[in-house]
Short mmCIF file of C-alpha atoms in Angstrom, two decimals:
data_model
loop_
_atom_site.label_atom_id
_atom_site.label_comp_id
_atom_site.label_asym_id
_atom_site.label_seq_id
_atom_site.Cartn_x
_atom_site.Cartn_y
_atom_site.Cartn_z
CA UNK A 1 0.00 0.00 0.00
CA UNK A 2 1.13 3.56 -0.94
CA UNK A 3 0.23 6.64 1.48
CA UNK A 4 -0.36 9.41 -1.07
CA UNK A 5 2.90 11.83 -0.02
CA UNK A 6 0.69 14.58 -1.40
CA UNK A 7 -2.46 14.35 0.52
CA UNK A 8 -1.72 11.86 3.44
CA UNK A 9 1.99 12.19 3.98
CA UNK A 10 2.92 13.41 8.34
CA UNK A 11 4.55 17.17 7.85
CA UNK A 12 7.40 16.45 9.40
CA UNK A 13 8.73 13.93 6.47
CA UNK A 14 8.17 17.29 4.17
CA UNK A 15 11.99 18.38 6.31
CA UNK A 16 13.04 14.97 4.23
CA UNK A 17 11.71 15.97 0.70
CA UNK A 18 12.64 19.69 0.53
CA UNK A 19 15.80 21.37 2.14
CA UNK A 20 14.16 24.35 2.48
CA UNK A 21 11.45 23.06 4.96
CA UNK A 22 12.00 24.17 8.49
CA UNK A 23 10.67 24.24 11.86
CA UNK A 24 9.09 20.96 12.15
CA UNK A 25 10.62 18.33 14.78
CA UNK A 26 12.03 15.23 13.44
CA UNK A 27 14.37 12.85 14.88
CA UNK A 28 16.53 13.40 11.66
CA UNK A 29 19.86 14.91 12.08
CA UNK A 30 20.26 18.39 10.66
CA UNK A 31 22.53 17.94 8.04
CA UNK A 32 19.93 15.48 6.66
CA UNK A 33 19.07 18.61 4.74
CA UNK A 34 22.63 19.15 3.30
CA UNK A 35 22.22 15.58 1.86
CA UNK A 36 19.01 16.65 -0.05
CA UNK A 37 21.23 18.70 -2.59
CA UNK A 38 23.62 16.34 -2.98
CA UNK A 39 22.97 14.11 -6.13
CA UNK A 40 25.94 12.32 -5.85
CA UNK A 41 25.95 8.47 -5.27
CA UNK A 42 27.40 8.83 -1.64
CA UNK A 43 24.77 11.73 -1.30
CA UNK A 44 22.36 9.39 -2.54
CA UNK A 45 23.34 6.21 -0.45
CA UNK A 46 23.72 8.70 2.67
CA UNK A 47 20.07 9.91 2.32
CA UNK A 48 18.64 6.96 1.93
CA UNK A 49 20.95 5.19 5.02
CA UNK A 50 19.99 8.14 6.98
CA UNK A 51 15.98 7.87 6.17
CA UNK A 52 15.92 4.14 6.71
CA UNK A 53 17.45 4.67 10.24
CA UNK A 54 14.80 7.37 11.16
CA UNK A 55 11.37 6.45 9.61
CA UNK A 56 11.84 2.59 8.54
CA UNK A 57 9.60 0.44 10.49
CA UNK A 58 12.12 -1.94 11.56
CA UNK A 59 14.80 1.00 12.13
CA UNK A 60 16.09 -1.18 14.46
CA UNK A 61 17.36 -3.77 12.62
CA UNK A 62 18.67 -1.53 9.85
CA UNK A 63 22.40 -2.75 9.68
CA UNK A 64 25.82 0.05 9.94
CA UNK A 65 27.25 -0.71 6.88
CA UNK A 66 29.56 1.13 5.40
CA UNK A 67 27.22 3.65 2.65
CA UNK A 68 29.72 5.44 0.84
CA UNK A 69 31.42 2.15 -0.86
CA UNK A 70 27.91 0.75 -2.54
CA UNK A 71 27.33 1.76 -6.38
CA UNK A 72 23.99 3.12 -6.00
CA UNK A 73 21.16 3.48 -3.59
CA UNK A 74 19.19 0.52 -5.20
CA UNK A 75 22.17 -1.59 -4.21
CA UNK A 76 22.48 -0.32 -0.27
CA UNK A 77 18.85 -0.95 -0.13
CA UNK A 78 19.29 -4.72 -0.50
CA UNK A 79 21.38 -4.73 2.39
CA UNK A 80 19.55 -2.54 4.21
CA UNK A 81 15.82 -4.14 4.62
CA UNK A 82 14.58 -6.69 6.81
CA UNK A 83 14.60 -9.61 5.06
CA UNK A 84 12.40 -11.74 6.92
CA UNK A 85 10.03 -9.15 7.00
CA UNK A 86 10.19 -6.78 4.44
CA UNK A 87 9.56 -7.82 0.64
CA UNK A 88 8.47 -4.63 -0.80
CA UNK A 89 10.78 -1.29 -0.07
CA UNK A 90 11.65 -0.33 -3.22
CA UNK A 91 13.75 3.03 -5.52
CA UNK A 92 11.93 3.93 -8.41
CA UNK A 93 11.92 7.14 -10.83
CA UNK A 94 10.16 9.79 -9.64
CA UNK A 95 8.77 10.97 -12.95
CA UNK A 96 7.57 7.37 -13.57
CA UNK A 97 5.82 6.60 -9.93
CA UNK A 98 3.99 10.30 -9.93
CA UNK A 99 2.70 9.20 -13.97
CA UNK A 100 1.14 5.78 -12.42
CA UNK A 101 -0.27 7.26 -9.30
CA UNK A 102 -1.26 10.81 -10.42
CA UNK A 103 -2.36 9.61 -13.99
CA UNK A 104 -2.53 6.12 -13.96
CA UNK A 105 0.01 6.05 -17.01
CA UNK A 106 2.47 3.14 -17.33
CA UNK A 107 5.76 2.15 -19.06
CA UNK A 108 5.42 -1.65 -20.43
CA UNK A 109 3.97 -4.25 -22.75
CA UNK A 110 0.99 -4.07 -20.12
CA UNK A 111 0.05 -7.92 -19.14
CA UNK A 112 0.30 -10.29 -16.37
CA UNK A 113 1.64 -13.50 -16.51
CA UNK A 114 1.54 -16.59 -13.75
CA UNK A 115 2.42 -20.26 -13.76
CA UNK A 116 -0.71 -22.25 -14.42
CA UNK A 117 -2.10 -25.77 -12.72
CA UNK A 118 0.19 -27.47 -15.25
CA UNK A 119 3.04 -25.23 -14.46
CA UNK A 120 2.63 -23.38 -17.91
CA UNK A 121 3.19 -19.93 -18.27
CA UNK A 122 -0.03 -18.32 -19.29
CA UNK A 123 -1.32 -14.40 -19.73
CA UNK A 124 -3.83 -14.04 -16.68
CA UNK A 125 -4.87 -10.50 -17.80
CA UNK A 126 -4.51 -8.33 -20.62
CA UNK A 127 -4.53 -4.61 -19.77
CA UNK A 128 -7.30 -2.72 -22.70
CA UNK A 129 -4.80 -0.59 -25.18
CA UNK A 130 -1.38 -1.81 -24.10
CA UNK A 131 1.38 -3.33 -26.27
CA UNK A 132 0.10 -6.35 -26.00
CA UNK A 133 -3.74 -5.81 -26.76
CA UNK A 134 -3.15 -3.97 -29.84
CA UNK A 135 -1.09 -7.40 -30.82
CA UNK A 136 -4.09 -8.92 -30.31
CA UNK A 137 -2.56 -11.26 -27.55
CA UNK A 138 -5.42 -12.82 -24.89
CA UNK A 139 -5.82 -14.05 -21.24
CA UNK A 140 -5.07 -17.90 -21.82
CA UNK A 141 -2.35 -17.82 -24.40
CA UNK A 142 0.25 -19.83 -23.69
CA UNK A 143 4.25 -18.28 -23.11
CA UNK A 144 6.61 -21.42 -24.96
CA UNK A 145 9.27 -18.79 -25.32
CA UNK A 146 10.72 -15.57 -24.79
CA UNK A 147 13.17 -13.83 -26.97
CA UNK A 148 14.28 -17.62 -28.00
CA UNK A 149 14.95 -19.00 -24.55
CA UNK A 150 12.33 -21.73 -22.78
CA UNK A 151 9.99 -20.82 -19.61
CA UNK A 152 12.43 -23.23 -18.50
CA UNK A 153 15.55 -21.71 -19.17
CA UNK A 154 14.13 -18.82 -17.91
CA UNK A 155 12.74 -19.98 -14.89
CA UNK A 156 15.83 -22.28 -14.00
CA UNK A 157 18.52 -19.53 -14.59
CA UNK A 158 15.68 -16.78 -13.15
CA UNK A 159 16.39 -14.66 -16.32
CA UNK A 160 12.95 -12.76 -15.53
CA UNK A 161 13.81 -9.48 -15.35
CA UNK A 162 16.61 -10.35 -18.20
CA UNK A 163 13.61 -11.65 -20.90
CA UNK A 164 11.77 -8.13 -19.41
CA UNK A 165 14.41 -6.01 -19.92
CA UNK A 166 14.98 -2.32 -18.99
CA UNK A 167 12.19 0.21 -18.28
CA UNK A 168 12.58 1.98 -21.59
CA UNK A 169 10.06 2.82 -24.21
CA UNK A 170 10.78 0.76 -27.62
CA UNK A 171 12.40 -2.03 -25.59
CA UNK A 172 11.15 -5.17 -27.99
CA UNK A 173 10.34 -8.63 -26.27
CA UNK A 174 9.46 -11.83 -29.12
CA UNK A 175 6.82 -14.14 -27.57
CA UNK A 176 6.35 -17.56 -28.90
CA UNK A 177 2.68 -18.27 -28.64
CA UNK A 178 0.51 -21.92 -28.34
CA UNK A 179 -3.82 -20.57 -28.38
CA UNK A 180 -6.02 -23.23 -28.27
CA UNK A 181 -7.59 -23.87 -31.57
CA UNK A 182 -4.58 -22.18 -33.36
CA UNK A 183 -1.07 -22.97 -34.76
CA UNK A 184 2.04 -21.85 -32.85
CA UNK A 185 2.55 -18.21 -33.56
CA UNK A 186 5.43 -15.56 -32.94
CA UNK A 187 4.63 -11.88 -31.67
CA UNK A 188 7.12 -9.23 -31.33
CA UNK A 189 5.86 -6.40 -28.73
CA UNK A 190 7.51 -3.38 -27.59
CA UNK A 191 7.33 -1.67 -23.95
CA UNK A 192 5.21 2.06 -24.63
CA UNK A 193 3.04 4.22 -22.31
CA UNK A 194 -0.57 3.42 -22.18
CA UNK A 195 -3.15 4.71 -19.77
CA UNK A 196 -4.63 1.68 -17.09
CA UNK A 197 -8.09 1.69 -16.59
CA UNK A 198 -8.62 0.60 -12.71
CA UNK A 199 -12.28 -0.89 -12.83
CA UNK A 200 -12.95 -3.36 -15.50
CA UNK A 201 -16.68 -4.49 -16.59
CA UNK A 202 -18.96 -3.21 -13.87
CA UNK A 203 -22.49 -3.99 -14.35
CA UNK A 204 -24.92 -6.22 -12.32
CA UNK A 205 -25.67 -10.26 -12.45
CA UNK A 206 -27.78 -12.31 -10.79
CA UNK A 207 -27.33 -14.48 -8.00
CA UNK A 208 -30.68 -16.17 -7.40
CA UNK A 209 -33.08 -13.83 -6.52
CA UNK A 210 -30.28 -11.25 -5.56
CA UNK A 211 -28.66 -8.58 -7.86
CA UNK A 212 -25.02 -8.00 -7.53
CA UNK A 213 -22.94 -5.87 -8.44
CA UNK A 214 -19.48 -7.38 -10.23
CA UNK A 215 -16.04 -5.59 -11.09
CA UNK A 216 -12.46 -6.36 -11.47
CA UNK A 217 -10.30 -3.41 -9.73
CA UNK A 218 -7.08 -3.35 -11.04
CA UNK A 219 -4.92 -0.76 -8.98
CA UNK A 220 -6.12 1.99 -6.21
CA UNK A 221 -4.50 5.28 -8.30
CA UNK A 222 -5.86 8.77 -8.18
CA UNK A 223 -8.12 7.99 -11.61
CA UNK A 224 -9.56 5.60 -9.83
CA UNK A 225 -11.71 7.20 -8.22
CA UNK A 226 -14.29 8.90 -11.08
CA UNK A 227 -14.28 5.46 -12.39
CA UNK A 228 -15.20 3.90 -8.98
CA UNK A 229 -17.93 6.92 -7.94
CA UNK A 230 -19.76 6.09 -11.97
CA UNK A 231 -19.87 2.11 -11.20
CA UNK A 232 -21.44 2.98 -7.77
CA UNK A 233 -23.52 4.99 -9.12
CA UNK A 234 -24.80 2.95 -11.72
CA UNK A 235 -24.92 -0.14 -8.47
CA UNK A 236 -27.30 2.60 -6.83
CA UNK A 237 -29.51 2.86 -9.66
CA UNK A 238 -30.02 -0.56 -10.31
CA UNK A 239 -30.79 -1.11 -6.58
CA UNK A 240 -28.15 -3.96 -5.73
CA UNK A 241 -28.76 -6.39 -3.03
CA UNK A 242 -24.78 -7.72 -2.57
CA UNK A 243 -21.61 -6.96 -4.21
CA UNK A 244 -18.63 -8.90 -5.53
CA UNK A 245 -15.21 -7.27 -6.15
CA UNK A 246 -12.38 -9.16 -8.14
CA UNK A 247 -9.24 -8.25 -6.79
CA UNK A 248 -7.24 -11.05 -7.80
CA UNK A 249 -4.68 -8.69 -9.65
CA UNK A 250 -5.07 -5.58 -7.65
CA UNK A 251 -1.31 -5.49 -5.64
CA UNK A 252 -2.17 -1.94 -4.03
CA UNK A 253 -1.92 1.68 -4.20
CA UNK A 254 -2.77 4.96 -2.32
CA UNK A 255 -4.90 4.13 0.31
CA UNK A 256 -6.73 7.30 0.63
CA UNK A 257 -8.25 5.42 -2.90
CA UNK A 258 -8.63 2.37 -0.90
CA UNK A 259 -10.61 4.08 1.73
CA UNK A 260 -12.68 5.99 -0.39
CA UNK A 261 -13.46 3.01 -1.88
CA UNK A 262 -14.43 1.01 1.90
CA UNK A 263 -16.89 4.27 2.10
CA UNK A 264 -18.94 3.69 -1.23
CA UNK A 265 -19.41 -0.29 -0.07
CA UNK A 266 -20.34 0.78 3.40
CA UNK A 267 -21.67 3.72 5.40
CA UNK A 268 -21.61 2.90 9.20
CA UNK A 269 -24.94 3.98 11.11
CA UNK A 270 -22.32 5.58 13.58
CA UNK A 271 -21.08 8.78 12.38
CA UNK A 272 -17.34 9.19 12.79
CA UNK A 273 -16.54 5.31 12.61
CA UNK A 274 -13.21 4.10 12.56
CA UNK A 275 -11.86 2.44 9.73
CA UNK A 276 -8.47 2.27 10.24
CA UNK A 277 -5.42 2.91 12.36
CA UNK A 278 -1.87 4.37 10.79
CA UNK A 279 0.70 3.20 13.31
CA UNK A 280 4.59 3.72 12.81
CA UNK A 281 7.96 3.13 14.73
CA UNK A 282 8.47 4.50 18.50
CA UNK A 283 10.35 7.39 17.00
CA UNK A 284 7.56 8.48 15.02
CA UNK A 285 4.78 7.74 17.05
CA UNK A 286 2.99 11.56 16.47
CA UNK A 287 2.67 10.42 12.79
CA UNK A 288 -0.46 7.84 14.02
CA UNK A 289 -3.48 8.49 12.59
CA UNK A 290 -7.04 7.69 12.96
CA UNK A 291 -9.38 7.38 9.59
CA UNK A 292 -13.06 7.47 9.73
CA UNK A 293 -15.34 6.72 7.19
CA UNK A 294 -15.97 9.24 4.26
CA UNK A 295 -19.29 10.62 4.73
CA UNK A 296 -21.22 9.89 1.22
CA UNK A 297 -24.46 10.40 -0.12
CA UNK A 298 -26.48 7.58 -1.84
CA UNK A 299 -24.33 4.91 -1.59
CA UNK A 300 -25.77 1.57 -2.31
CA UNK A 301 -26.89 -0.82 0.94
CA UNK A 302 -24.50 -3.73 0.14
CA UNK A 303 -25.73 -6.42 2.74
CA UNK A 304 -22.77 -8.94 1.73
CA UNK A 305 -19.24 -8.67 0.11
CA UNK A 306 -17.74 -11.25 -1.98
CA UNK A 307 -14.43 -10.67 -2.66
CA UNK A 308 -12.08 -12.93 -5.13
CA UNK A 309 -8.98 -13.10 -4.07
CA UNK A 310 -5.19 -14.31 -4.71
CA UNK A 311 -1.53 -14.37 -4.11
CA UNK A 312 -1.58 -11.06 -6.59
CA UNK A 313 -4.26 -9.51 -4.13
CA UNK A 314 -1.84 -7.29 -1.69
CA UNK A 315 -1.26 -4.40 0.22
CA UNK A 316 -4.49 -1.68 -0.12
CA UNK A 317 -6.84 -4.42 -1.39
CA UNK A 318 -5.66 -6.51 1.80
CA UNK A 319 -6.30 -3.12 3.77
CA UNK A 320 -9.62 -2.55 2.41
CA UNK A 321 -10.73 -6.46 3.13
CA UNK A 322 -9.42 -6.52 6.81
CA UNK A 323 -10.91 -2.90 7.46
CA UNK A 324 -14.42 -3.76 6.54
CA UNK A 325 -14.80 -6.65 7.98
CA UNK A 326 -15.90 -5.23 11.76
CA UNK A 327 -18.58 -4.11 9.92
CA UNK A 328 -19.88 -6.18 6.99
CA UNK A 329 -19.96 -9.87 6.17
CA UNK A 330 -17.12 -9.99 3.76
CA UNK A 331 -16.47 -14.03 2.45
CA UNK A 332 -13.24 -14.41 0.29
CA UNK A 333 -13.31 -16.59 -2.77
CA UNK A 334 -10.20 -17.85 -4.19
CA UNK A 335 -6.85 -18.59 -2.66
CA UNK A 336 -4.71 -17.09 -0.14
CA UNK A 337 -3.89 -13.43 -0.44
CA UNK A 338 -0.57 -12.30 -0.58
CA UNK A 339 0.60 -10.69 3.37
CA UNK A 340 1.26 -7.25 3.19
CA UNK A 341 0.04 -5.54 6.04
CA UNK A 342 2.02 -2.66 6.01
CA UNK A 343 3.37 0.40 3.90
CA UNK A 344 5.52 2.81 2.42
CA UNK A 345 5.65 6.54 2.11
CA UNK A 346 7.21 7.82 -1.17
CA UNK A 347 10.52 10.63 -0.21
CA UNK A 348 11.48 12.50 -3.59
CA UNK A 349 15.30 12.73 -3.74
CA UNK A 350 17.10 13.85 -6.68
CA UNK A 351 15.01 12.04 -9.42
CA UNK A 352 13.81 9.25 -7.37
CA UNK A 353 11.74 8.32 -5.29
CA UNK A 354 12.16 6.14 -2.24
CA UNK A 355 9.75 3.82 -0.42
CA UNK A 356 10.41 2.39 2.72
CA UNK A 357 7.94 0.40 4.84
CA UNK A 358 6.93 2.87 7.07
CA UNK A 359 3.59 1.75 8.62
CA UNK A 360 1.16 -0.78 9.40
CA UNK A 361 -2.33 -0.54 9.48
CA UNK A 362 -4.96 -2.58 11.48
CA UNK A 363 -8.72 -2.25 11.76
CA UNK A 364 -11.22 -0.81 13.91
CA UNK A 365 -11.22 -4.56 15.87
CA UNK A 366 -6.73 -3.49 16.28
CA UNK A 367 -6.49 -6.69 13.64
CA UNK A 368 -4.06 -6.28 11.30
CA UNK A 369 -1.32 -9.43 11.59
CA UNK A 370 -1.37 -11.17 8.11
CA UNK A 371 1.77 -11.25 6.98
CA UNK A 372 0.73 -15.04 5.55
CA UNK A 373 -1.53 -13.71 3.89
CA UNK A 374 -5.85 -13.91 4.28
CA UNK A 375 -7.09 -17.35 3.66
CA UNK A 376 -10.19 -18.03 1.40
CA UNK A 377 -13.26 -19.17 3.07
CA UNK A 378 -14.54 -20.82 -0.36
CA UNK A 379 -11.70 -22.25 -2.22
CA UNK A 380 -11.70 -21.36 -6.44
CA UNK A 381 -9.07 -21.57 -9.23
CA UNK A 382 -8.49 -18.57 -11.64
CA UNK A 383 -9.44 -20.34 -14.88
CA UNK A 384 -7.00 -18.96 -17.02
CA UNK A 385 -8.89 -20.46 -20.28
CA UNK A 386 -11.65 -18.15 -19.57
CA UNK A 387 -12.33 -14.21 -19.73
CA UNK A 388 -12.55 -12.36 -17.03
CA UNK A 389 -16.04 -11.64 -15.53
CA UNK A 390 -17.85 -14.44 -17.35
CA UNK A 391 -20.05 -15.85 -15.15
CA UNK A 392 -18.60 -19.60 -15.54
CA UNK A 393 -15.05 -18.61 -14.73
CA UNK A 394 -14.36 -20.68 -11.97
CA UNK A 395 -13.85 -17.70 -9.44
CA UNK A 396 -17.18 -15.59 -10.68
CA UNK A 397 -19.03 -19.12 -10.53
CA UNK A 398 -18.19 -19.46 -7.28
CA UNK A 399 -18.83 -15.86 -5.30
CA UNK A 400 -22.27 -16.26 -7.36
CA UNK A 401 -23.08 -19.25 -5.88
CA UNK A 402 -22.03 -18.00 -1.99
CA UNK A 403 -24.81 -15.26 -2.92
CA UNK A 404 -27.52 -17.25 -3.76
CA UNK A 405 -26.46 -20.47 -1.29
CA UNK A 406 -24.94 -18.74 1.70
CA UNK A 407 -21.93 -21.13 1.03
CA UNK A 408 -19.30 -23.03 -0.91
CA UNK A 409 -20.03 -25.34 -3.12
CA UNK A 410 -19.26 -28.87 -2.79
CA UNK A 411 -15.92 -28.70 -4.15
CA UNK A 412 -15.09 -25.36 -3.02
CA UNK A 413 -15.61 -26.54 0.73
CA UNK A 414 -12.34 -25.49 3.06
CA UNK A 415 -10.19 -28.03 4.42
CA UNK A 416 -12.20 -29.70 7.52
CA UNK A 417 -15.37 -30.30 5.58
CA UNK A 418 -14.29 -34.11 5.10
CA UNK A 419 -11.81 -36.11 4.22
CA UNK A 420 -12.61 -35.54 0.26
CA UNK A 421 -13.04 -31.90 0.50
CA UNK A 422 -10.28 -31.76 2.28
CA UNK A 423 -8.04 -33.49 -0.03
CA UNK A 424 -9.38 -31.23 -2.95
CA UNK A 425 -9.20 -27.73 -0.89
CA UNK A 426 -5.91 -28.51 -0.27
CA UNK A 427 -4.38 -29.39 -3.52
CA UNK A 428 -6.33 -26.52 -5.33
CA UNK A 429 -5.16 -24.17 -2.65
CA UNK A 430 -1.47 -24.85 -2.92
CA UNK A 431 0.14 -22.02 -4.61
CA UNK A 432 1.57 -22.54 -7.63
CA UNK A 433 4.64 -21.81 -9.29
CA UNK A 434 5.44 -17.95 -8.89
CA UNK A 435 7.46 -15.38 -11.75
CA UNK A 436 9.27 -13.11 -9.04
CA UNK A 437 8.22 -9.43 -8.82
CA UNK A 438 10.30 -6.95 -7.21
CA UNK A 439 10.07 -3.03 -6.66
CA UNK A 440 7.07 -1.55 -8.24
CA UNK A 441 6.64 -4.27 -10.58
CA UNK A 442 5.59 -6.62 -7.51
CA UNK A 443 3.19 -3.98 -6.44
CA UNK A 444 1.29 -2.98 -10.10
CA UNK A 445 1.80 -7.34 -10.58
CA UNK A 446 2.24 -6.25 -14.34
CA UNK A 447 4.64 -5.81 -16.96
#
């Protein structure tokens, strides 16, 4: 999850962003402030040692290493995180974070990829006008090679981010492709900018007797929220019973989104209702901060949640499930989310931008330990060999039938249910096969 620097960022990290800033307290020391002009690589490796030994959540544990002899900050980071802990702390551009969180605009070929039940690389999702939709490439197709080396090449040498190459626009990837019903075919696609739309197919189905409302969100970025206020709005007018949110592929984002978005599902009769809690390191612990709900107008009376979950379902969308479920009966259909139950901050420096875990959040209940991630209660596979939000996709088929049933299905039962269920809850729930993510790329879960 990202804390929007611009909107829900603690003053006192502004003295860490701007050398001009003054007369706020921080437990930084004052020359911090020389080390904001200096661009060097020591100047860069010193500001980011210095940061992660003030505001890091586990400042504790942050080793004395030596700053000045690493090549760049991305390196020192490495060496600086805790690594039981801590999977996500990341460097990025700055131009390039502020265009996907302010705009929504991305630099890639603009799909997701994952290891299927027959550990076969497959595209889960194809993002509308990227690289890759204009080459008319579809959820399903089938990854035999990249640039002429195997998915088991790849995967054995972990040549990942090799095959993905750099972040730069015209950057050319060759994908040899097996589609069912089709001879093997060859694709050439090159990284561009393209715009991400966060909510995919809204519209109502019915469960039953019940109307629901269905979409996939994608990402929590500033954009998102006109598109999420016109699906709600069209929920209101067609008067929906329940909802179910796909957020299979959503790794996060600015959770003043998030929480916008926990206010549109549910309005608590109680004005002034917690939602969350903000808590950071013993240094730091004026920063904590209490969130109510938004207080909305017309927002739809959702009288169940069905959310569809997986290991790509992280950070804010984590945050959103855990915060709302004090106060609504959320059920999770799916498999295990991914554990991230903290956050980062974004500090500008130079032309980056840096983002340390900073935080963890809990909810109203103080809940808020899953680093292992939120188990399903109803146990579905993504069906990779069918679209997204059709109604017999294994995950839609099976959050429709909670709705009209009030639980699994047969097969869908969690472990405990017998012996058979068991068995089959088990195996489906194993994770499969994972292509590493790291930095940003782990938290948009896209190329």
């Amino acid at each position: 999850m990202m804390a929007s620097w611009r909107t829900a960022l603690p003053p006192c990290l502004l003295v860490l962003t701007a050398a001009a800033a003054a007369g706020c307290s921080t437990s930084v020391e004052a020359d911090q402030a020389q080390a904001a002009d200096d661009c060097s690589t020591v100047g860069q490796n010193r500001f980011l040692f210095e940061l992660m030994k003030d505001v890091y959540l586990w400042h504790d544990l942050v080793p004395d290493v030596a700053y000045e002899d690493y090549p760049s900050p991305e390196a020192l980071l490495q060496d600086l995180v805790h690594e039981e802990r801590d999977r996500w702390s990341y460097i990025m551009s700055k131009s390039d974070q502020e265009a996907y969180y302010d705009e929504a605009r991305m630099l890639g070929f603009g799909f997701r990829w994952m290891f299927d039940e027959e550990d076969s690389v497959r595209f889960a999702m194809i993002y509308p006008g990227s690289p890759v939709s204009e080459a008319g490439l579809r959820r399903g197709d089938k990854v035999l090679e990249i640039n002429g080396l195997t998915i088991d090449q790849i995967a054995k040498d972990d040549l990942w981010e090799e095959v993905s190459g750099p972040d730069e626009e015209g950057y050319e990837m060759t994908l040899t492709i097996e589609r069912a019903g089709a001879e093997v075919f060859t694709s050439a696609v090159r990284k561009a900018w393209f715009t991400l739309t966060s909510v995919l197919s809204p519209r109502v189905v019915q469960a039953g007797s019940r109307k629901a409302g269905y979409f996939m969100l994608t990402s929590f970025v500033e954009p998102t929220r006109a598109e999420l206020d016109s699906a709600f709005a069209m929920f209101r007018e067609e008067e929906i019973d329940d909802l179910i949110l796909d957020l299979r592929y959503n790794g996060g984002g600015r959770l003043d989104v998030e929480r916008h978005l926990a206010s549109l599902i549910h309005q608590p009769e109680q004005v002034g209702a917690l939602l969350d809690l903000t808590t950071h390191n013993e240094r730091h612990r004026e920063w904590d901060k209490r969130t109510v709900f938004e207080e909305l107008d017309q927002v739809p009376a959702v009288s169940r949640l069905v959310v569809i979950t997986s290991g790509g379902t992280a950070s804010a969308s984590e945050v959103l499930i855990n915060s709302l479920r004090p106060y609504l009966d959320v059920t999770l259909v799916g498999s295990t989310t991914h554990g991230k139950p903290v956050g980062m901050y974004g500090w500008h420096h130079c032309d980056k931008t840096i983002n340390p875990i900073a935080f963890r959040v809990v909810n109203a209940d103080g809940e808020g330990d899953y680093f292992d991630g939120m188990a399903p209660d109803c146990v579905a596979e993504d069906a990779l060999g069918v679209e997204l939000g059709d109604a017999s996709e294994a995950s839609l088929a099976e959050a429709l039938h909670v709705l009209e049933h009030g639980a699994c299905s047969a097969s869908a039962a969690p472990a405990g249910a017998g012996e058979r269920r068991a068995v089959l809850s088990e195996r489906r729930a194993a994770p499969r096969r994972e292509i590493p993510w790291r930095g940003f790329r782990r938290e948009v879960g896209a190329l």
